[in-house]
Amino acid sequence: MSEAPGQAAASPSTPASAPQRPAPPQVIRREDYCPPAFGIDRVELRFELDEDVSTVHATLALRRAPGAAADAALVLDGEGLVLRSVAIDGRTLGPEAYAQDAATLTIAAVPDVFELRTVVEIRPQDNTELTGLYRSSGNYCTQCEAEGFRRITFFLDRPDVMARYRVTLAADRTRYPVLLANGNRVAAGELPGGRHFATWDDPFPKPSYLFALVAGDLRCHAGEFTTASGRRVRLEIWVEPENIDRCEHALRSLQRAMLWDEQRFGREYDLDIYMIVAVSDFNMGAMENKGLNIFNAKYVLARPDTATDDDYEAIEKVIAHEYFHNWTGNRVTCRDWFQLTLKEGLTVFRDHWFSADMGSPAVTRIAEVLALRTAQFAEDSGPMAHPIRPESYVEMNNFYTATVYEKGSEVIGMLRTLLGDAGFRRGMDLYFERHDGQAVTCDDFRAALADANGRDLEQFGRWYSQVGTPVLRARTTHDPATGRFTLRLEQAPPLAAGAGREAAPLLHIPVAMGLLAPDGSSLPLQLVGEAAASPGETRVLELREQAQSFEFVGVQEAPAVSLLRGFSAPVELDYPRSDDELARLMGADPDAFARWDAGQELARRVLLRLCDDAVAGRELVIDERLVTACGRVLADPRLDGSLKALALTLPNERILGQHQTIVAVEGLHRARQFVVRALAEALQGPLRAIYSETAPRGPYAITQAEIDRRRLHNLALGYLAALGDDASVALAVAQFKDADNMSDSQEALACLIEVGGPVREAGLAEFHARWRGDALVLDKWFTLQAVSGHPDTLERVLALAHHPDFTLANPNRTRALLASFGLRNQFHFHDASGRGYQLLADKVCELDPHNPHVAARLVSAFNNWRRFDSGRQAAMHAQLQRIAGLPGLSRSTQEIVARALV
Ligand code: TRP
Ligand code: ZN
């Protein structure tokens, strides 16, 4: 990117006196879907890539759709295109024959079958929005999902128009030696003037959002995969030359994903080549373009000294996610963008399952639920709440959300639970059999699963329209005389639901549960009227009514109820059980997720009580039961290091805030800091022992055992460093100095930042000096400072926004500082002075004209403004109004801000 957003035309410091309302943007509604009036059989594109102006020649074979009006005009999408010529069947059209506006090209009279040729000019070097064709580090690349293709050429830019593409790229041979597009390379050669070309042909019909090209000076790390049916596929990871030694993990991850999809779902790859290109400037994580994935470099590049264990896992997961899209997204695609969860929810579900199979199922599940509760539950209770299949949108880019992705995945997970693994597989097979090569809907998916299993999934379908996190209420009674134990389950509308949601249609909710005897053993699960207990220690109850009672027999002593094992439904549980019951589950639940969850609930109660004490000015006293429970976890030989680290990580302040009517910003922070220190003091002995027992014994290795060891080692370091005594600080200093890998280095630096003072300054300076030339590692340097709890964090973040290495031109860098601060640091972002708000709003205003998509993500940090006290509300409201009043505000940011202000 050549242009820096620093030179924004907008002047962010001028407050708008009275926010003017721009013309209401156009709302797109699901119910308005109309099939396209034309289909496109073949697409031929020729790109003349040039530093100044690039030219796109397009030849489209068009056909009036069967059922479409004989006089229907051809309306093509096109934005920011300079039209050079347009011809039908070889005859150039005069300007009277067509009409162009900011978003479309309309040709009134066209035959039923014809060839359309257009020539347009575009300027990729000026494209700072990073959608369509743009430049990153001097290379050309594309991002077309959802509606970027219309910024490349005039087209029916909608996913239900699928066509075969043949693409020729021509460019300067020296500067752009590598020319890539979807499919197979069928021709290449020299051109006059030091230029060359390559032609690519993709045999599979695809929607335009899956189009991709890349041109640049790149190196390839290659490998191979032989499919189950014996076809050899060439695998290529393309990166900038200096990164060629960071590709092996991505390649191995791809091979693992390809094998897994064959074994778990019987799905093979279908082209002879699979390419992945890593780029530095990318709005999202990665993109599943057919045969040519384009990735944010963050999700490709890894070397032990630059990438953490979490980075390695994230790369494996994102590589797999994009690969899995080849079947769930590409071969079977979405009819319209309201169906986005059809491909995203399903593909997230598949990558979750893959991660569970590759690593630890319990750890994977816990991480997923944590992410869901932190981001999706918050979204679902705020102004952006929407169903996994939205009913309307203004800017589609705003609907690539935690709800569509993560809750969408939970909905698929419930189907798997209800149908069982074999039934789910039967349903998936039928889905692919019926719909391969088609653009379909969420209802088509559900019908395939229902039909393959002879099941009625009508009521289940309501999950696709449901808004907000439903509440699952549980109440129990036990009669020792008869041995009867009654579990009454009730579904209630979301807590945040206003009037009108009371009559929410009843959902079909799978509740996986078990009962534990006082000694911790699992009880047989036999309902009254059943001949025998169900097999296993867990059974799935299906709640379909508003309330249902389940009466278990043979329960002599009051049991502890383990509910929502594996988090079997994305609901908020309301079950007022005793702390003792939680402690029993924590110690003995056979479901590792439920054990962790019981611990989180216990910790949450303790923290919320302490928060009240802090607010009321009472002295804070640690609850001994929490200390005992944490001590037991540390000593438990059955738990691996990762599980111990997760169990000992207290609920974050954002999750805690969701359980308060008005978020007590300072109280929560004080309570959490207090508990961390109290636990560190009380468990000092075991923590020190663990820290030395888990010291590295050999060179870095990325195996599960080593990852577990490092997680526990760093968990112990974090607690000890919170004590702030010389001996503990020395441990962090030494680890920072000696680390041979980024996990240990980053965790040590995080500790030094919390400690503050000279050790922080020395650590930060050293890290910066070592990594200043490495963008991905430098991002970590910004993030660690932005998420810190240290008292002067706000000052640091304000200063970092002016650091020479900070730029709004790169989305990763923007997120590293600002999204980390605004979305992850509740205490400091919500500083009562309002200066955190001011900073974020300034940057949104500055960025919006250049990259509205990233600006819209940032501004969502204000979405939950009504959940804070009146002073903070007023301060955030003022910033939102200032942004809303900005002249020329983008549709993306405008939509988020308008919803927040409603
Ligand atoms: N389909 C991509 C995925 O796998 C999401 C994505 C990548 C995207 N880049 C984008 C969505 C740009 C919108 C805009 O999840
Ligand atoms: Zn995806």
PDB file of C-alpha atoms in Angstrom, residues 32 121 311 319 325 368 381 394 553 699 705 787 891 895:
ATOM      1  CA  ASP A  32     -36.657  -9.867  -1.128  1.00  0.00           C
ATOM      2  CA  GLU A 121      -9.474   0.524 -16.019  1.00  0.00           C
ATOM      3  CA  ASP A 311       0.096 -19.117  16.703  1.00  0.00           C
ATOM      4  CA  ILE A 319      -5.343 -23.569   7.012  1.00  0.00           C
ATOM      5  CA  HIS A 325     -14.376 -24.710   2.427  1.00  0.00           C
ATOM      6  CA  GLU A 368     -14.155 -22.415  21.777  1.00  0.00           C
ATOM      7  CA  SER A 381     -26.988  -8.927  23.865  1.00  0.00           C
ATOM      8  CA  VAL A 394     -26.762  -2.628   4.880  1.00  0.00           C
ATOM      9  CA  VAL A 553     -35.150 -43.383  39.506  1.00  0.00           C
ATOM     10  CA  PRO A 699      15.366 -27.534  22.518  1.00  0.00           C
ATOM     11  CA  ALA A 705       3.386 -32.739  25.729  1.00  0.00           C
ATOM     12  CA  VAL A 787      -3.865  -5.523  26.880  1.00  0.00           C
ATOM     13  CA  ARG A 891     -21.715   2.669   4.738  1.00  0.00           C
ATOM     14  CA  GLU A 895     -24.355   0.895   9.854  1.00  0.00           C
TER      15      GLU A 895
END
